[in-house]
XYZ file of C-alpha atoms in Angstrom:
584
model
C 58.124 -125.569 -8.745
C 60.493 -127.338 -6.359
C 63.392 -125.439 -7.878
C 61.594 -122.154 -7.460
C 60.887 -122.942 -3.805
C 64.541 -123.649 -3.172
C 65.683 -120.317 -4.556
C 62.789 -117.910 -4.432
C 63.818 -116.584 -7.837
C 62.060 -116.684 -11.179
C 64.350 -116.925 -14.179
C 63.612 -113.271 -14.965
C 64.505 -112.235 -11.438
C 67.747 -114.171 -11.800
C 68.378 -112.549 -15.167
C 67.855 -109.115 -13.621
C 70.359 -109.853 -10.858
C 72.904 -111.199 -13.310
C 72.129 -108.421 -15.785
C 72.591 -105.739 -13.136
C 75.900 -107.320 -12.207
C 76.913 -107.422 -15.855
C 75.997 -103.766 -16.328
C 78.100 -102.863 -13.308
C 80.986 -104.911 -14.704
C 80.678 -103.212 -18.087
C 80.551 -99.770 -16.483
C 83.696 -100.555 -14.523
C 85.154 -101.933 -17.739
C 84.612 -98.572 -19.423
C 86.734 -96.929 -16.744
C 89.359 -99.595 -17.427
C 89.458 -99.753 -21.203
C 89.135 -96.080 -22.089
C 92.235 -94.939 -20.160
C 93.987 -98.172 -21.169
C 93.339 -97.432 -24.842
C 94.777 -93.952 -24.345
C 97.868 -95.274 -22.556
C 98.578 -97.977 -25.118
C 97.264 -96.277 -28.301
C 96.424 -98.427 -31.340
C 99.657 -100.443 -31.527
C 100.001 -101.172 -27.805
C 96.330 -102.048 -27.579
C 96.814 -104.615 -30.346
C 99.224 -106.454 -27.999
C 96.646 -106.390 -25.205
C 93.886 -107.446 -27.604
C 95.944 -110.298 -28.997
C 96.356 -111.735 -25.500
C 92.771 -111.002 -24.475
C 91.270 -112.293 -27.720
C 93.201 -115.533 -27.341
C 92.256 -115.831 -23.662
C 88.545 -115.222 -24.262
C 87.788 -118.203 -26.529
C 90.114 -120.563 -24.628
C 88.554 -119.462 -21.346
C 85.055 -119.804 -22.814
C 85.946 -123.274 -24.087
C 87.353 -124.233 -20.693
C 84.449 -122.974 -18.602
C 81.423 -123.055 -20.892
C 80.402 -126.658 -21.220
C 81.091 -127.741 -17.662
C 79.181 -124.890 -15.932
C 76.270 -125.544 -18.302
C 76.424 -129.253 -17.498
C 76.673 -128.571 -13.770
C 73.836 -126.025 -13.880
C 71.630 -128.358 -15.918
C 72.255 -131.425 -13.736
C 71.875 -129.494 -10.482
C 68.565 -127.946 -11.580
C 67.218 -131.309 -12.785
C 68.181 -133.105 -9.572
C 66.736 -130.309 -7.444
C 63.473 -130.616 -9.361
C 63.470 -134.377 -8.677
C 64.476 -134.001 -5.015
C 67.819 -135.795 -5.443
C 69.793 -133.496 -3.145
C 72.697 -135.856 -2.410
C 73.325 -136.048 -6.148
C 73.508 -132.236 -6.185
C 76.324 -132.193 -3.641
C 78.180 -134.992 -5.413
C 77.925 -133.116 -8.713
C 79.666 -130.137 -7.116
C 82.571 -132.182 -5.768
C 83.185 -134.009 -9.024
C 82.916 -130.829 -11.103
C 85.495 -129.062 -8.922
C 88.067 -131.766 -9.676
C 87.277 -131.565 -13.388
C 87.611 -127.776 -13.443
C 90.927 -127.919 -11.622
C 92.340 -130.300 -14.228
C 91.005 -128.228 -17.129
C 92.427 -125.024 -15.632
C 95.904 -126.484 -15.236
C 95.975 -127.912 -18.759
C 94.604 -124.706 -20.309
C 97.069 -122.447 -18.496
C 100.061 -124.587 -19.452
C 98.928 -124.777 -23.081
C 98.525 -121.000 -23.324
C 101.893 -120.319 -21.663
C 103.986 -122.727 -23.720
C 102.094 -121.998 -26.945
C 102.370 -118.215 -26.668
C 105.403 -117.914 -28.956
C 103.927 -119.993 -31.749
C 100.602 -118.195 -31.525
C 101.839 -114.587 -31.729
C 103.956 -115.450 -34.775
C 100.992 -117.068 -36.501
C 98.851 -113.926 -36.084
C 101.667 -111.657 -37.264
C 102.003 -109.865 -33.902
C 105.190 -111.225 -32.229
C 105.498 -108.279 -29.829
C 102.393 -109.560 -28.023
C 104.293 -112.582 -26.651
C 104.807 -111.253 -23.130
C 101.157 -110.247 -22.781
C 99.955 -113.694 -23.883
C 102.317 -115.477 -21.474
C 101.277 -113.302 -18.528
C 97.595 -113.968 -19.279
C 97.921 -117.771 -18.978
C 97.357 -118.180 -15.171
C 94.011 -116.402 -15.545
C 92.641 -119.567 -17.143
C 93.186 -121.599 -13.976
C 91.550 -119.077 -11.636
C 88.711 -118.508 -14.111
C 88.004 -122.231 -14.277
C 87.867 -122.540 -10.499
C 85.439 -119.603 -10.276
C 83.263 -121.101 -13.012
C 82.826 -124.324 -11.033
C 81.141 -122.432 -8.201
C 79.178 -120.220 -10.585
C 77.715 -123.173 -12.464
C 76.709 -124.790 -9.174
C 74.917 -121.702 -7.862
C 73.254 -121.079 -11.233
C 71.736 -124.552 -11.015
C 69.894 -123.253 -7.925
C 68.878 -120.212 -10.015
C 70.876 -118.171 -7.508
C 72.675 -115.588 -9.629
C 73.920 -113.365 -6.802
C 77.241 -115.189 -6.197
C 78.050 -115.032 -9.907
C 77.162 -111.343 -10.139
C 79.170 -110.342 -7.058
C 82.213 -112.384 -8.083
C 82.153 -110.754 -11.514
C 81.991 -107.281 -9.966
C 84.869 -108.209 -7.655
C 86.891 -109.214 -10.725
C 86.033 -105.985 -12.505
C 87.180 -103.752 -9.638
C 90.400 -105.741 -9.259
C 91.055 -105.478 -13.002
C 90.454 -101.735 -12.951
C 92.810 -101.089 -10.049
C 95.551 -103.605 -10.818
C 95.425 -103.396 -14.622
C 95.751 -99.628 -14.936
C 98.304 -99.393 -12.136
C 100.567 -102.110 -13.528
C 100.235 -100.779 -17.082
C 101.288 -97.306 -15.935
C 104.102 -98.567 -13.706
C 105.521 -100.835 -16.426
C 105.565 -97.924 -18.859
C 107.186 -95.525 -16.407
C 109.772 -98.126 -15.424
C 110.692 -98.812 -19.046
C 111.126 -95.116 -19.850
C 113.152 -94.516 -16.704
C 115.493 -97.336 -17.757
C 115.765 -95.724 -21.203
C 116.703 -92.346 -19.680
C 119.578 -94.021 -17.793
C 120.822 -96.534 -20.384
C 119.446 -95.486 -23.788
C 117.631 -98.832 -24.046
C 114.276 -100.265 -23.001
C 114.870 -103.549 -21.178
C 117.769 -104.370 -23.489
C 116.231 -102.958 -26.683
C 118.193 -99.952 -27.971
C 116.174 -96.830 -28.795
C 117.643 -93.870 -30.698
C 114.871 -91.416 -29.783
C 112.190 -90.954 -27.136
C 109.533 -91.856 -29.725
C 111.263 -95.178 -30.379
C 111.517 -95.786 -26.634
C 107.792 -95.128 -26.218
C 107.029 -97.729 -28.899
C 109.509 -100.212 -27.402
C 107.914 -99.975 -23.950
C 104.385 -100.760 -25.209
C 104.718 -104.587 -25.035
C 105.652 -104.268 -21.344
C 102.843 -101.823 -20.615
C 100.374 -104.195 -22.307
C 101.757 -107.075 -20.241
C 101.213 -104.994 -17.100
C 97.567 -104.463 -18.034
C 97.215 -108.191 -18.698
C 98.763 -108.982 -15.308
C 95.927 -106.964 -13.789
C 93.412 -109.168 -15.612
C 95.125 -112.270 -14.224
C 95.041 -110.893 -10.680
C 91.360 -110.018 -11.117
C 90.457 -113.651 -11.873
C 92.258 -114.633 -8.677
C 90.186 -112.078 -6.758
C 86.923 -113.392 -8.247
C 87.804 -116.968 -7.335
C 88.820 -115.981 -3.810
C 85.456 -114.260 -3.226
C 83.173 -117.020 -4.477
C 85.243 -119.754 -2.810
C 85.126 -118.017 0.568
C 81.403 -117.363 0.142
C 80.649 -121.047 -0.405
C 82.698 -122.161 2.566
C 81.042 -119.556 4.793
C 77.420 -119.649 3.559
C 77.199 -122.925 1.623
C 74.028 -123.546 -0.406
C 70.346 -123.745 0.557
C 70.226 -127.512 1.128
C 69.366 -128.628 4.667
C 70.555 -131.712 6.574
C 67.022 -133.073 6.620
C 66.742 -132.812 2.842
C 70.074 -134.561 2.391
C 69.128 -137.374 4.791
C 65.756 -137.953 3.110
C 67.274 -137.849 -0.375
C 67.627 -141.081 -2.421
C 70.992 -142.813 -2.676
C 73.082 -140.765 -5.111
C 74.392 -142.033 -8.423
C 77.907 -143.414 -8.524
C 80.686 -140.895 -9.058
C 81.641 -142.423 -12.384
C 78.052 -142.183 -13.648
C 77.838 -138.528 -12.648
C 81.190 -137.833 -14.289
C 80.007 -139.445 -17.518
C 76.815 -137.372 -17.446
C 78.758 -134.154 -16.957
C 81.096 -134.999 -19.835
C 78.214 -136.083 -22.091
C 76.571 -132.683 -21.677
C 79.738 -130.599 -21.460
C 81.634 -131.796 -24.523
C 78.991 -130.813 -27.122
C 78.434 -127.499 -25.328
C 82.201 -126.902 -25.342
C 82.245 -127.559 -29.065
C 79.336 -125.156 -29.500
C 81.172 -122.518 -27.470
C 84.357 -123.096 -29.427
C 82.461 -122.505 -32.634
C 80.713 -119.473 -31.104
C 84.063 -117.982 -30.104
C 85.700 -119.044 -33.314
C 84.461 -115.757 -34.761
C 86.841 -114.001 -32.355
C 89.607 -116.404 -33.335
C 88.830 -115.813 -37.010
C 89.185 -112.051 -36.565
C 92.333 -112.485 -34.499
C 94.041 -114.817 -36.945
C 92.776 -113.383 -40.220
C 92.324 -109.620 -39.947
C 95.958 -108.595 -39.471
C 97.194 -111.183 -41.957
C 94.697 -110.122 -44.632
C 95.397 -106.438 -43.958
C 99.102 -107.190 -44.333
C 98.275 -108.620 -47.762
C 96.348 -105.444 -48.589
C 99.312 -103.284 -47.517
C 101.653 -105.248 -49.766
C 99.210 -105.078 -52.661
C 98.539 -101.331 -52.612
C 99.983 -99.304 -49.731
C 99.159 -95.980 -51.402
C 95.445 -96.782 -51.553
C 95.361 -97.442 -47.791
C 97.359 -94.293 -46.995
C 94.972 -92.211 -49.127
C 91.968 -93.802 -47.431
C 93.291 -92.926 -43.978
C 95.033 -89.688 -44.938
C 95.860 -87.826 -41.728
C 94.327 -90.551 -39.539
C 97.317 -92.892 -39.150
C 100.297 -91.563 -37.166
C 103.860 -91.786 -38.395
C 104.947 -95.375 -37.783
C 108.340 -97.032 -37.959
C 107.232 -99.263 -40.837
C 104.157 -99.791 -43.081
C 104.029 -103.305 -41.602
C 102.707 -101.721 -38.382
C 99.569 -100.394 -40.119
C 97.575 -103.665 -39.650
C 98.400 -103.688 -35.917
C 97.345 -100.037 -35.585
C 94.012 -100.546 -37.391
C 93.334 -103.790 -35.532
C 94.091 -102.099 -32.210
C 91.706 -99.239 -33.004
C 88.970 -101.686 -34.058
C 89.271 -103.982 -31.041
C 89.965 -101.167 -28.588
C 87.084 -98.871 -29.515
C 84.405 -100.636 -31.585
C 84.419 -104.169 -30.180
C 83.841 -103.240 -26.488
C 80.701 -101.303 -27.463
C 79.576 -104.064 -29.817
C 79.984 -106.677 -27.071
C 77.976 -104.761 -24.480
C 74.442 -105.770 -25.515
C 75.173 -109.467 -26.245
C 76.848 -109.694 -22.848
C 73.631 -108.499 -21.227
C 71.370 -110.862 -23.184
C 73.734 -113.714 -22.363
C 72.576 -113.326 -18.757
C 69.051 -114.156 -19.921
C 70.368 -117.338 -21.522
C 72.293 -118.278 -18.370
C 69.238 -117.649 -16.197
C 66.743 -119.488 -18.383
C 68.812 -122.670 -18.796
C 68.076 -124.228 -15.370
C 64.424 -123.186 -15.567
C 63.921 -124.785 -18.992
C 65.960 -127.838 -17.960
C 63.777 -128.386 -14.881
C 60.542 -127.895 -16.847
C 61.766 -130.252 -19.581
C 62.787 -132.883 -16.993
C 59.294 -132.695 -15.460
C 57.717 -132.824 -18.964
C 55.962 -129.526 -18.253
C 55.606 -128.442 -21.889
C 53.304 -125.447 -21.246
C 55.969 -123.950 -18.967
C 58.683 -124.701 -21.544
C 56.636 -122.920 -24.197
C 55.998 -119.919 -21.969
C 59.658 -119.564 -21.030
C 60.898 -119.795 -24.629
C 58.488 -117.191 -25.963
C 59.148 -114.859 -23.036
C 62.925 -115.104 -23.460
C 62.830 -114.392 -27.200
C 60.509 -111.437 -26.702
C 62.551 -109.931 -23.844
C 65.785 -110.420 -25.786
C 64.263 -108.655 -28.800
C 63.136 -105.789 -26.568
C 66.730 -105.299 -25.414
C 68.727 -106.128 -28.533
C 66.831 -104.361 -31.306
C 66.656 -100.835 -29.804
C 70.234 -101.045 -28.559
C 71.537 -102.199 -31.937
C 69.624 -99.609 -33.967
C 70.552 -96.791 -31.587
C 74.217 -97.804 -31.676
C 74.061 -97.675 -35.474
C 72.557 -94.175 -35.671
C 74.677 -92.709 -32.846
C 77.940 -94.524 -33.570
C 80.144 -91.454 -33.943
C 78.597 -89.419 -31.078
C 78.955 -92.397 -28.704
C 82.599 -92.820 -29.691
C 83.240 -89.127 -29.019
C 81.469 -89.506 -25.682
C 83.927 -92.185 -24.586
C 87.163 -91.522 -26.459
C 89.320 -88.514 -27.298
C 91.220 -89.535 -30.437
C 89.366 -87.945 -33.365
C 91.611 -89.797 -35.831
C 90.852 -93.266 -34.488
C 87.163 -92.389 -34.104
C 87.034 -91.472 -37.803
C 88.480 -94.895 -38.622
C 86.192 -96.847 -36.297
C 82.811 -95.069 -36.649
C 81.792 -96.631 -40.012
C 82.530 -100.096 -38.629
C 80.579 -99.447 -35.430
C 77.509 -98.446 -37.467
C 77.524 -101.853 -39.133
C 78.261 -103.650 -35.880
C 75.138 -102.014 -34.440
C 73.102 -104.092 -36.897
C 75.119 -107.202 -36.065
C 74.406 -106.667 -32.350
C 70.752 -107.601 -32.862
C 71.529 -111.037 -34.264
C 74.424 -111.746 -31.890
C 72.236 -110.912 -28.891
C 69.531 -113.347 -30.025
C 72.008 -116.179 -30.528
C 73.090 -117.000 -26.965
C 69.613 -117.307 -25.360
C 68.456 -119.448 -28.293
C 71.457 -121.751 -27.982
C 71.065 -121.910 -24.195
C 67.512 -123.177 -24.606
C 68.633 -125.767 -27.165
C 71.213 -126.918 -24.612
C 68.541 -127.001 -21.913
C 66.357 -129.439 -23.874
C 69.333 -131.691 -24.551
C 70.031 -130.740 -28.194
C 73.568 -129.507 -27.585
C 74.642 -130.753 -31.015
C 72.531 -128.307 -32.988
C 74.311 -125.044 -32.011
C 77.623 -126.622 -33.052
C 76.394 -127.433 -36.545
C 74.709 -124.076 -37.085
C 77.608 -122.025 -35.788
C 80.160 -123.942 -37.870
C 78.342 -122.813 -40.992
C 78.093 -119.228 -39.707
C 81.793 -119.183 -38.877
C 82.655 -120.423 -42.356
C 80.675 -117.512 -43.802
C 82.600 -115.045 -41.635
C 85.973 -116.518 -42.562
C 85.097 -116.348 -46.249
C 84.200 -112.648 -45.990
C 87.323 -111.808 -43.959
C 89.575 -113.661 -46.364
C 88.156 -112.125 -49.534
C 87.036 -108.640 -48.511
C 89.601 -107.465 -45.937
C 92.489 -108.090 -48.335
C 91.020 -105.554 -50.800
C 93.144 -102.389 -50.208
C 90.332 -99.825 -50.487
C 88.176 -101.831 -48.017
C 90.706 -103.468 -45.629
C 89.498 -103.685 -42.012
C 86.263 -101.849 -42.853
C 85.040 -105.146 -44.291
C 85.237 -107.019 -40.985
C 81.699 -106.103 -39.788
C 80.113 -107.493 -42.964
C 81.328 -110.971 -42.077
C 79.977 -110.578 -38.539
C 76.529 -109.543 -39.797
C 76.280 -112.409 -42.276
C 77.550 -114.939 -39.732
C 75.143 -114.095 -36.920
C 72.143 -113.421 -39.141
C 72.377 -117.025 -40.296
C 73.015 -118.368 -36.780
C 70.191 -116.456 -35.072
C 67.521 -117.281 -37.644
C 68.539 -120.949 -37.893
C 68.703 -121.413 -34.102
C 65.289 -119.880 -33.453
C 63.583 -121.839 -36.242
C 65.168 -125.104 -35.054
C 64.285 -124.428 -31.395
C 60.641 -123.788 -32.230
C 60.462 -126.859 -34.454
C 61.897 -129.235 -31.835
C 59.851 -127.912 -28.915
C 56.754 -127.384 -31.111
C 56.460 -123.864 -29.768
C 54.378 -121.538 -31.904
C 55.548 -118.033 -31.139
C 53.799 -114.932 -32.393
C 56.149 -113.200 -34.855
C 54.190 -109.977 -34.401
C 54.421 -109.958 -30.590
C 57.922 -111.385 -30.316
C 59.823 -109.555 -33.050
C 57.769 -107.039 -35.058
C 56.341 -104.998 -32.172
C 59.753 -104.668 -30.458
C 61.233 -103.661 -33.840
C 58.625 -100.937 -34.390
C 59.160 -99.554 -30.883
C 62.927 -99.774 -31.410
C 62.653 -97.868 -34.700
C 60.860 -95.096 -32.803
C 63.638 -95.188 -30.207
C 66.445 -94.957 -32.779
C 64.656 -92.236 -34.735
C 64.175 -90.250 -31.538
C 67.846 -90.659 -30.644
C 68.992 -89.439 -34.062
C 66.582 -86.513 -34.197
C 67.138 -85.344 -30.624
C 70.925 -85.495 -31.008
C 70.772 -83.378 -34.149
C 68.386 -80.877 -32.552
C 70.356 -80.506 -29.299
C 73.666 -80.242 -31.179
C 72.298 -77.382 -33.276
C 70.874 -75.688 -30.205
C 74.222 -75.623 -28.417
C 76.174 -75.143 -31.670
C 78.723 -77.802 -30.825
C 79.259 -80.887 -33.038
C 79.477 -84.252 -31.272
C 78.718 -82.674 -27.923
C 78.842 -85.120 -25.030
C 75.870 -83.333 -23.468
C 73.847 -83.802 -26.650
C 74.743 -87.477 -26.780
C 73.755 -88.191 -23.168
C 70.501 -86.222 -23.407
C 69.517 -87.876 -26.690
C 70.079 -91.341 -25.168
C 67.954 -90.436 -22.128
C 65.174 -89.008 -24.294
C 65.210 -91.999 -26.659
C 65.181 -94.449 -23.744
C 62.201 -92.701 -22.173
C 60.267 -92.661 -25.447
C 61.050 -96.337 -25.959
C 59.838 -97.323 -22.489
C 56.567 -95.456 -23.017
C 56.082 -96.966 -26.488
C 56.591 -100.476 -25.081
C 53.836 -100.005 -22.545
C 51.407 -98.127 -24.783
C 51.739 -100.754 -27.517
C 51.360 -103.557 -24.939
C 54.692 -105.000 -26.100
C 55.730 -105.412 -22.485
C 53.053 -107.346 -20.636
C 51.738 -107.184 -17.122
C 52.962 -110.744 -16.550
C 56.516 -109.645 -17.380
C 56.448 -106.902 -14.783
C 54.903 -109.180 -12.155
C 57.993 -111.395 -12.455
C 60.168 -108.488 -11.309
C 61.020 -107.744 -7.677
C 58.114 -105.687 -6.244
C 56.315 -106.296 -9.543
C 52.827 -105.855 -8.091
C 53.642 -102.357 -6.821
C 55.131 -101.380 -10.177
C 52.037 -102.627 -12.019
C 49.703 -100.598 -9.783
C 51.704 -97.421 -10.379
C 51.779 -97.927 -14.167
C 48.059 -98.711 -14.275
C 47.310 -95.494 -12.383
C 49.370 -93.596 -14.962
C 47.370 -95.344 -17.726
C 50.517 -96.538 -19.496
C 49.937 -100.246 -18.845
C 46.955 -102.242 -19.977
């Protein structure tokens, strides 16, 4: 209760703020990645993806455990009234983050050459090197974010993320375009692209792609600087909600060394868990192109027949893995990542609330929070995943223009729609395990899941007539195991008895109605306007399905009055819905 008084936010309110910020970031990201994918095409996007897919797990490793540790310790000390400890935690964590950021950036910069050779994509070197400073600025931002999240104040995190997204959009696209134009202008004058001879314009356009990708990556690096600048200035201007009186009346704080040991004790296992969680990205990055290269060597004709008319004329068959990987990561993965990114905000928001309740030994509140989180996550993840599966191709046509790459990616996106459900359930479950102090369990579970994914990638992707189309199967198997194991373990440790019917089955039935409505309405509208894969039909079918889903949630009492009361202006919303007889 003390924590709630300090912030005025319930965990759901915080999740809504962070979720709204995430949605805004993703929307801005659409305006970044769609034109970027068109500018770089499949091969150039593979260079960008190689840098970004390396940055993401290293960044997550660098900033995951320590923000969780900071958030957990801040929320616990707020609940116990130890306000001087809260301030000391912030100062110590800032020094730790600074050191981690420097080490991570240097490691990424000097290891870039070795890495791009190991993943069979040497042309991505410049992009990887340019990405390295982003680790430092990202770490510094994460220190402030973890601190504010411990107060259950998600606004600074949300605004800093939106600031990053706008900076990435403006700087990334501009620098990508300018690098490409500069390279081609040099070619027109010298017949070479930055020292690389090109016999034709087509060769020059391929030769300039590594520089264009590096320009886009430079925009990402500048965006992390912008996010850090915002949240740093905000803290120094507004500070936190602690008063001088609270600080003076607070007990003597723990010694700096003791606090540092506590942060490390919590952070290291969480870092390992995050490393294992992101190892699926590393597995795809390091295995997909290598295993596809093996498939190309084994039976090139089978792959060319499979993608007849879908793969452009390339300089060498060795470029086929990069093209397919670029199409997969440039078109399918951003859509696949959207829903888990949103449900991650629930996990981030619930962690301090569960930590505080666990520290106060308030088991009824722990039980309520866990069941609510799992139910809300199911209500988001299941309809989104099923709808993405049934509308995979229409959604791709809504966002992208390349019919050839869409034909390659659509079957994979259908399978990833199923995987979305399990991925989205994983992060909140692991966050709650971290909150109750069992940070070791996610590591063990996710190691096994990652091994399953690696086994599928290694065996299936190298089969010529399957190749990259087999990648989603490993993702499904991996996260199905992780989600089920995490939830069962969480309930066993906390002795929470959740209702399977209320938490999972009712959201699934409503989601099935939603997905069925989406599929049927898209088909009907498309026939009415006599235009296949119409963008209008896609948008209208999503709106119709979303409306039907919302009504089915309320009529089936899947969403409860208590859930709505936790929202801003919840009482007014409840009164309106009760008057409409759609809420019981």
